Coordinates of C-alpha atoms and ligand atoms in Angstrom, one line a residue:
M1 CA 6.7 9.3 2.1
S2 CA 4.9 10.6 -0.9
Q3 CA 1.2 10.9 -0.9
S4 CA -1.3 11.5 -3.7
V5 CA -4.9 12.6 -3.2
V6 CA -7.4 12.2 -6.0
P7 CA -10.7 14.1 -5.4
V8 CA -13.8 12.5 -6.7
N9 CA -16.9 14.6 -7.4
I10 CA -19.8 12.4 -8.6
P11 CA -22.9 14.5 -9.5
G12 CA -25.6 13.9 -6.9
A13 CA -23.3 12.3 -4.4
A14 CA -21.1 13.7 -1.7
S15 CA -17.5 14.3 -2.9
Y16 CA -14.7 12.3 -1.3
E17 CA -11.0 11.7 -1.7
I18 CA -8.9 8.7 -2.7
T19 CA -5.6 8.8 -0.9
V20 CA -2.6 6.8 -2.1
A21 CA 0.4 6.6 0.3
P22 CA 2.9 3.8 1.3
G23 CA 2.2 2.9 4.9
L24 CA -1.3 4.3 4.9
L25 CA -2.8 1.2 6.6
R26 CA -1.0 2.1 9.8
S27 CA -2.5 5.5 9.9
A28 CA -6.0 4.5 8.7
G29 CA -7.5 5.2 12.2
E30 CA -6.3 8.8 12.3
R31 CA -7.7 9.3 8.8
L32 CA -11.0 7.9 9.7
R33 CA -11.2 9.9 12.9
K34 CA -11.2 13.1 10.7
L35 CA -14.3 11.8 9.0
S36 CA -16.2 10.1 11.8
K37 CA -17.1 10.7 15.4
S38 CA -18.4 7.2 15.8
D39 CA -17.2 5.1 18.8
K40 CA -17.3 2.0 16.6
A41 CA -16.0 0.9 13.3
A42 CA -16.8 -2.3 11.4
V43 CA -14.2 -4.0 9.2
V44 CA -15.2 -6.7 6.7
T45 CA -12.3 -8.7 5.2
D46 CA -11.6 -12.1 3.8
A47 CA -9.8 -15.2 5.2
H48 CA -6.5 -14.3 3.3
L49 CA -6.3 -10.8 4.7
A50 CA -7.6 -11.6 8.2
A51 CA -4.3 -13.0 9.3
T52 CA -2.0 -10.6 7.4
H53 CA -3.2 -7.1 7.2
L54 CA -6.3 -7.0 9.5
P55 CA -4.3 -6.8 12.7
I56 CA -2.5 -3.6 11.5
L57 CA -5.8 -2.0 10.6
R58 CA -7.4 -3.0 13.8
E59 CA -4.6 -1.6 15.9
S60 CA -4.6 1.6 14.1
L61 CA -8.4 2.0 14.5
Q62 CA -8.2 1.2 18.2
R63 CA -5.4 3.7 18.7
S64 CA -7.8 6.4 17.4
G65 CA -10.5 5.3 19.8
F66 CA -12.7 3.1 17.7
E67 CA -14.1 -0.1 19.1
V68 CA -13.5 -2.6 16.2
I69 CA -16.1 -5.0 15.0
S70 CA -14.9 -7.4 12.4
A71 CA -16.4 -10.0 10.0
T72 CA -14.4 -12.4 7.8
L73 CA -15.8 -13.6 4.5
P74 CA -14.5 -16.8 2.8
A75 CA -12.0 -15.7 0.1
G76 CA -12.8 -15.8 -3.6
E77 CA -15.3 -15.1 -6.3
D78 CA -17.2 -18.3 -5.6
H79 CA -18.3 -16.8 -2.3
K80 CA -19.6 -13.5 -3.7
T81 CA -23.2 -14.5 -2.9
L82 CA -26.0 -13.2 -0.8
R83 CA -25.8 -16.4 1.3
D84 CA -22.2 -15.6 2.2
L85 CA -23.2 -12.1 3.2
L86 CA -25.8 -13.0 5.7
P87 CA -23.4 -13.7 8.5
V88 CA -21.9 -10.3 8.0
Y89 CA -25.3 -8.7 8.7
D90 CA -25.6 -10.9 11.8
V91 CA -22.2 -9.6 13.1
L92 CA -23.0 -6.0 12.4
L93 CA -26.5 -5.9 13.7
G94 CA -25.5 -8.1 16.7
A95 CA -22.9 -5.5 17.6
R96 CA -25.6 -2.8 17.3
V97 CA -24.1 -0.7 14.6
E98 CA -25.7 2.6 14.1
R99 CA -26.4 4.8 11.1
S100 CA -23.1 6.7 11.8
T101 CA -20.9 3.5 12.2
P102 CA -18.4 3.4 9.3
V103 CA -18.1 0.1 7.5
L104 CA -14.7 -0.6 6.1
A105 CA -13.8 -3.1 3.3
L106 CA -10.3 -4.5 3.6
G107 CA -9.6 -6.7 0.7
G108 CA -9.8 -7.2 -3.1
G109 CA -12.7 -6.5 -5.4
V110 CA -14.8 -9.3 -4.0
V111 CA -14.6 -7.9 -0.4
G112 CA -15.1 -4.4 -1.7
D113 CA -18.2 -5.1 -3.8
M114 CA -19.8 -7.2 -1.0
T115 CA -19.0 -4.8 1.8
G116 CA -20.2 -1.9 -0.2
F117 CA -23.5 -3.7 -0.6
V118 CA -23.7 -4.3 3.1
A119 CA -22.9 -0.6 3.7
A120 CA -25.6 0.4 1.2
T121 CA -28.3 -1.8 2.8
V122 CA -27.7 -2.3 6.6
L123 CA -29.9 0.3 8.4
R124 CA -30.6 1.6 4.8
G125 CA -27.1 2.9 4.4
V126 CA -24.1 3.6 6.6
P127 CA -20.8 5.3 5.7
F128 CA -18.5 3.1 3.6
V129 CA -14.7 3.2 3.4
Q130 CA -12.7 1.2 0.9
I131 CA -9.3 -0.1 1.7
P132 CA -8.5 -2.1 -1.4
T133 CA -5.7 -4.6 -1.2
S134 CA -5.4 -6.1 -4.7
L135 CA -4.1 -4.0 -7.6
L136 CA -7.3 -4.6 -9.5
A137 CA -9.4 -3.3 -6.5
M138 CA -7.1 -0.3 -6.1
V139 CA -7.2 0.9 -9.8
D140 CA -10.7 -0.3 -10.7
A141 CA -13.2 -1.8 -8.3
S142 CA -12.7 0.8 -5.6
V143 CA -13.7 3.7 -7.8
G144 CA -17.2 4.2 -9.1
G145 CA -19.6 3.2 -6.4
K146 CA -20.8 -0.1 -7.9
T147 CA -21.4 -2.7 -5.2
G148 CA -23.1 -6.1 -5.1
V149 CA -23.0 -9.9 -5.3
N150 CA -23.4 -12.6 -8.0
H151 CA -26.4 -14.7 -8.7
A152 CA -26.5 -18.2 -10.2
I153 CA -27.9 -16.5 -13.4
G154 CA -25.0 -14.1 -13.7
K155 CA -22.3 -12.0 -12.1
N156 CA -23.1 -8.8 -10.2
L157 CA -26.8 -9.0 -10.8
I158 CA -27.8 -8.0 -7.3
G159 CA -26.4 -4.7 -6.1
A160 CA -26.6 -0.9 -5.5
F161 CA -24.6 2.2 -6.2
H162 CA -23.1 3.4 -2.9
Q163 CA -20.2 5.8 -3.0
P164 CA -17.6 5.6 -0.3
V165 CA -16.8 8.4 2.1
A166 CA -13.1 7.7 1.6
V167 CA -10.8 5.3 -0.3
L168 CA -7.4 4.6 1.5
I169 CA -4.8 2.9 -0.7
D170 CA -1.5 1.5 0.8
P171 CA 0.6 0.1 -2.0
E172 CA 2.8 -1.7 0.6
V173 CA 0.0 -4.3 1.1
L174 CA 0.7 -5.5 -2.5
E175 CA 3.9 -7.3 -1.2
T176 CA 1.7 -10.3 -0.2
L177 CA -0.5 -10.3 -3.4
P178 CA 0.1 -13.3 -5.6
E179 CA 1.8 -12.3 -8.8
R180 CA -1.0 -13.6 -11.1
E181 CA -3.3 -11.1 -9.2
L182 CA -0.8 -8.3 -9.8
R183 CA -0.8 -9.0 -13.5
G184 CA -4.6 -8.9 -13.5
G185 CA -4.5 -5.4 -12.1
L186 CA -2.0 -4.4 -14.7
A187 CA -4.4 -5.4 -17.5
E188 CA -6.8 -2.7 -16.2
C189 CA -3.9 -0.2 -16.0
I190 CA -3.1 -0.9 -19.7
K191 CA -6.8 -0.5 -20.5
H192 CA -7.0 2.9 -18.8
D193 CA -4.0 4.3 -20.8
V194 CA -5.2 3.0 -24.1
I195 CA -8.6 4.6 -23.6
R196 CA -7.5 7.9 -22.1
D197 CA -3.7 8.7 -21.9
A198 CA -1.1 8.3 -24.6
E199 CA 1.7 9.7 -22.3
G200 CA 0.7 7.3 -19.6
F201 CA 0.9 4.5 -22.1
A202 CA 4.4 5.5 -23.1
A203 CA 5.4 5.6 -19.4
L204 CA 3.9 2.1 -18.9
E205 CA 5.9 0.7 -21.9
E206 CA 9.0 2.0 -20.3
N207 CA 8.4 1.2 -16.6
I208 CA 5.9 -1.6 -16.2
G209 CA 8.6 -4.1 -15.1
R210 CA 9.0 -2.0 -11.9
A211 CA 5.6 -3.2 -10.8
F212 CA 7.0 -6.8 -10.5
A213 CA 10.0 -5.6 -8.5
L214 CA 7.3 -4.2 -6.1
D215 CA 8.9 -0.7 -6.4
V216 CA 6.5 0.9 -3.9
E217 CA 7.1 4.5 -5.1
Y218 CA 6.4 3.4 -8.7
L219 CA 3.3 1.5 -7.7
A220 CA 2.0 4.5 -5.7
D221 CA 2.3 6.7 -8.8
L222 CA 0.8 4.1 -11.1
I223 CA -2.2 3.6 -8.8
A224 CA -2.8 7.4 -8.4
H225 CA -2.6 7.8 -12.2
N226 CA -5.1 5.0 -12.8
V227 CA -7.5 6.0 -10.1
A228 CA -7.6 9.5 -11.5
I229 CA -8.4 8.2 -15.0
K230 CA -11.2 6.0 -13.7
A231 CA -12.5 8.8 -11.4
R232 CA -12.8 11.2 -14.4
V233 CA -14.7 8.7 -16.5
V234 CA -17.1 7.9 -13.7
E235 CA -17.7 11.6 -12.8
A236 CA -18.7 12.3 -16.4
D237 CA -21.1 9.3 -16.5
P238 CA -21.9 7.9 -13.0
F239 CA -24.8 5.7 -14.1
E240 CA -23.2 4.3 -17.3
R241 CA -25.3 6.0 -19.9
G242 CA -22.5 6.9 -22.2
E243 CA -18.7 7.2 -22.0
R244 CA -18.4 5.0 -18.9
A245 CA -18.7 2.2 -21.6
H246 CA -15.2 3.1 -22.6
L247 CA -14.0 1.2 -19.6
N248 CA -15.3 -1.9 -21.3
F249 CA -12.3 -1.8 -23.8
G250 CA -11.1 -5.4 -24.1
H251 CA -14.1 -6.6 -22.1
T252 CA -16.6 -7.4 -25.0
F253 CA -14.2 -10.1 -26.3
G254 CA -12.9 -10.7 -22.8
H255 CA -16.2 -11.6 -21.1
A256 CA -17.0 -14.0 -24.0
I257 CA -13.6 -15.7 -23.4
E258 CA -14.3 -15.8 -19.6
T259 CA -17.6 -17.5 -20.2
V260 CA -16.5 -20.0 -22.8
S261 CA -13.3 -21.0 -20.9
H262 CA -15.4 -21.5 -17.8
Y263 CA -13.2 -19.1 -15.9
S264 CA -10.0 -21.1 -16.4
Y265 CA -8.4 -17.8 -17.4
S266 CA -8.4 -15.0 -14.8
H267 CA -10.4 -11.8 -15.5
G268 CA -7.2 -9.9 -16.2
E269 CA -6.0 -12.6 -18.7
C270 CA -9.4 -12.4 -20.5
V271 CA -9.2 -8.6 -20.7
A272 CA -5.6 -8.9 -22.0
L273 CA -6.8 -11.3 -24.8
G274 CA -9.8 -9.1 -25.3
M275 CA -7.6 -6.0 -25.8
V276 CA -5.5 -7.9 -28.3
A277 CA -8.6 -8.8 -30.3
A278 CA -10.0 -5.3 -30.1
A279 CA -6.6 -3.9 -31.3
F280 CA -6.8 -6.4 -34.2
A281 CA -10.3 -5.3 -35.2
A282 CA -9.3 -1.6 -34.9
T283 CA -6.4 -2.3 -37.2
R284 CA -8.5 -4.2 -39.8
L285 CA -11.0 -1.3 -39.8
G286 CA -8.2 1.2 -40.4
L287 CA -8.7 3.0 -37.1
I288 CA -5.1 2.4 -36.0
D289 CA -1.9 1.4 -37.8
S290 CA -0.1 -1.8 -37.2
G291 CA 2.6 0.0 -35.3
S292 CA 0.1 1.0 -32.6
Q293 CA -1.4 -2.5 -32.6
R294 CA 2.1 -3.8 -32.0
R295 CA 2.7 -1.4 -29.1
I296 CA -0.5 -2.6 -27.4
I297 CA 0.4 -6.3 -27.8
N298 CA 4.0 -5.6 -26.6
V299 CA 3.0 -3.9 -23.4
I300 CA 0.5 -6.7 -22.6
Q301 CA 3.4 -9.1 -23.0
K302 CA 5.6 -7.1 -20.8
A303 CA 2.9 -7.4 -18.1
G304 CA 3.2 -11.1 -18.3
L305 CA -0.3 -11.4 -19.7
P306 CA -1.4 -13.7 -22.6
T307 CA -1.7 -12.3 -26.2
G308 CA -2.4 -15.6 -27.9
G309 CA -2.5 -19.4 -27.5
L310 CA -6.3 -19.4 -27.1
K311 CA -7.7 -22.9 -27.7
L312 CA -11.4 -22.1 -27.6
D313 CA -13.9 -22.7 -30.4
T314 CA -14.4 -19.5 -32.3
D315 CA -18.2 -20.2 -32.8
E316 CA -18.7 -20.6 -29.1
V317 CA -16.9 -17.3 -28.4
M318 CA -19.0 -15.6 -31.1
D319 CA -22.2 -17.1 -29.6
A320 CA -21.2 -15.8 -26.1
M321 CA -20.8 -12.3 -27.5
H322 CA -24.2 -12.5 -29.2
F323 CA -25.8 -13.8 -26.1
D324 CA -24.5 -10.7 -24.2
K325 CA -26.0 -8.6 -27.0
K326 CA -29.4 -10.3 -26.6
V327 CA -29.3 -9.6 -22.9
R328 CA -28.8 -5.9 -23.6
S329 CA -31.3 -6.0 -26.6
G330 CA -29.0 -4.3 -29.1
R331 CA -26.1 -4.9 -31.4
V332 CA -22.7 -6.0 -30.1
R333 CA -20.8 -2.8 -29.1
F334 CA -17.1 -2.7 -29.3
I335 CA -14.8 -0.1 -27.8
L336 CA -12.0 0.4 -30.3
P337 CA -8.9 2.7 -30.2
D338 CA -8.7 5.2 -33.0
R339 CA -5.3 6.1 -31.6
I340 CA -3.5 5.2 -28.4
G341 CA -5.1 7.3 -25.6
H342 CA -8.5 7.5 -27.3
V343 CA -11.4 5.1 -28.1
I344 CA -14.7 5.2 -30.0
I345 CA -17.8 3.0 -29.6
R346 CA -18.7 0.9 -32.7
D347 CA -21.7 -1.3 -33.1
D348 CA -21.2 -1.9 -36.8
V349 CA -18.1 -4.1 -36.9
P350 CA -18.7 -6.6 -39.7
E351 CA -19.0 -10.2 -38.4
P352 CA -16.1 -11.6 -40.5
I353 CA -13.7 -9.1 -38.8
V354 CA -15.0 -10.0 -35.3
R355 CA -14.4 -13.7 -36.2
E356 CA -10.9 -13.0 -37.5
A357 CA -10.1 -11.0 -34.4
V358 CA -11.1 -14.0 -32.2
E359 CA -9.0 -16.3 -34.5
S360 CA -6.0 -14.0 -34.2
L361 CA -5.8 -15.1 -30.6
R362 CA -4.8 -18.7 -31.4
Ligands
LIG1 N1 -17.2 -2.4 -8.4 C1 -16.5 -2.3 -9.5 O1 -16.6 -1.3 -10.2 C2 -15.7 -3.4 -10.0 C3 -14.8 -3.2 -11.0 C4 -13.9 -4.3 -11.4 C5 -14.1 -5.5 -10.7 N2 -15.0 -5.7 -9.7 C6 -15.1 -6.9 -9.0 O2 -13.9 -7.2 -8.3 C7 -13.7 -8.6 -8.2 C8 -12.3 -9.0 -8.5 O3 -11.4 -8.4 -7.6 P1 -10.0 -9.0 -7.3 O4 -9.3 -9.3 -8.5 O5 -9.4 -8.1 -6.3 O6 -10.5 -10.4 -6.6 P2 -10.5 -10.9 -5.1 O7 -11.1 -9.9 -4.2 O8 -11.0 -12.2 -5.2 O9 -8.9 -10.9 -4.7 C9 -8.1 -11.9 -5.4 C10 -7.4 -12.8 -4.4 O10 -6.3 -12.0 -3.9 C11 -6.4 -12.1 -2.4 N3 -5.8 -10.9 -2.0 C12 -6.3 -9.6 -2.1 N4 -5.4 -8.7 -1.7 C13 -4.3 -9.4 -1.2 C14 -3.1 -9.0 -0.6 N5 -2.7 -7.8 -0.4 N6 -2.3 -10.0 -0.2 C15 -2.6 -11.3 -0.4 N7 -3.7 -11.7 -1.0 C16 -4.6 -10.8 -1.3 C17 -7.8 -12.3 -2.1 O11 -8.0 -12.9 -0.9 C18 -8.2 -13.2 -3.3 O12 -7.9 -14.6 -2.9 C19 -14.8 -9.3 -9.0 O13 -15.8 -9.8 -8.2 C20 -15.3 -8.1 -9.9 O14 -16.7 -8.3 -10.2 C21 -15.8 -4.6 -9.3
LIG2 ZN1 -12.2 -5.6 -15.9

């Protein structure tokens, strides 16, 4: 089976590798043994994965001599809270984890962010291993070291940067992922190619349907390609002072749609609509031609993601974007393509164009 290894070198942090290989879950124990002499390993997962993929990981860890401690979170974004994390600390501390005990996240982005926060804080920090199981977690959430939980005031407001010691990605686990979740991950893949890779974008136009056929070799290549793009962006700007903002392409409009729709659209669907709006604004500003705009819309459609049909009030969406702006005490910043594979940051987009872009989503 093919295997891809993407090295990650974040300034000021230990370097580590992201490994992508079909069947990797079954050999996770051997991989971890090369990194850890610990006699214990703690796995945090959610209720959906506990029954399906946890037994395979547990067995693999045990075969390599780890005593396995496991904690199961309730599934879903609604449970991404400190309150839901407390029992995990109880399990880990009750089992007498040590500073050298690796803590593994087996799950989507919610499990990854929450487990990373536990790993950053329990005993002031223990080794953290990501085993992402949703496409979004594989190509996005598992790279960059952001960990945390939501607060009633807003999402991801409590957290820490904590880089993993390894990321193990087995595309075979996607076989059980609901298709809507798969599409959500594809939205971030489209984003990555629009901001960084024209060739990748052309390949995506050609092949994206293979993701739905769960062509594991294709998915493995797609994931490795995307992980590499995100890793390069994060390496250049680990603390989000500059170009890491490029990863917000589609997210300025997208977050506003997410808020105003009260999360009836998934994150990926909001990002899809947000990318369509950003492509519209970029076209109006003369940054890209209508042919490039068309290509962006088409690939989003091929991913089974929405490009229109939005029934939200434009003023409310505009207000939500401005609220975001007030929170960050500045102007609304848009990430806009000036060609496919390259973006620029603009904080001077005239309001009528922003409004038209939102209205173009009807
Ligand atoms: N840290 C970061 O840089 C970063 C980046 C992007 C997103 N995020 C976070 O990621 C979260 C979203 O991640 P997500 O979309 O993976 O959500 P999620 O973790 O809620 O997973 C989505 C659903 O799919 C299920 N699931 C996951 N893998 C499965 C599999 N292989 N088979 C069957 N079911 C499976 C989960 O149980 C859940 O019900 C958000 O909380 C977001 O804030 C973090
Ligand atoms: Zn996103």
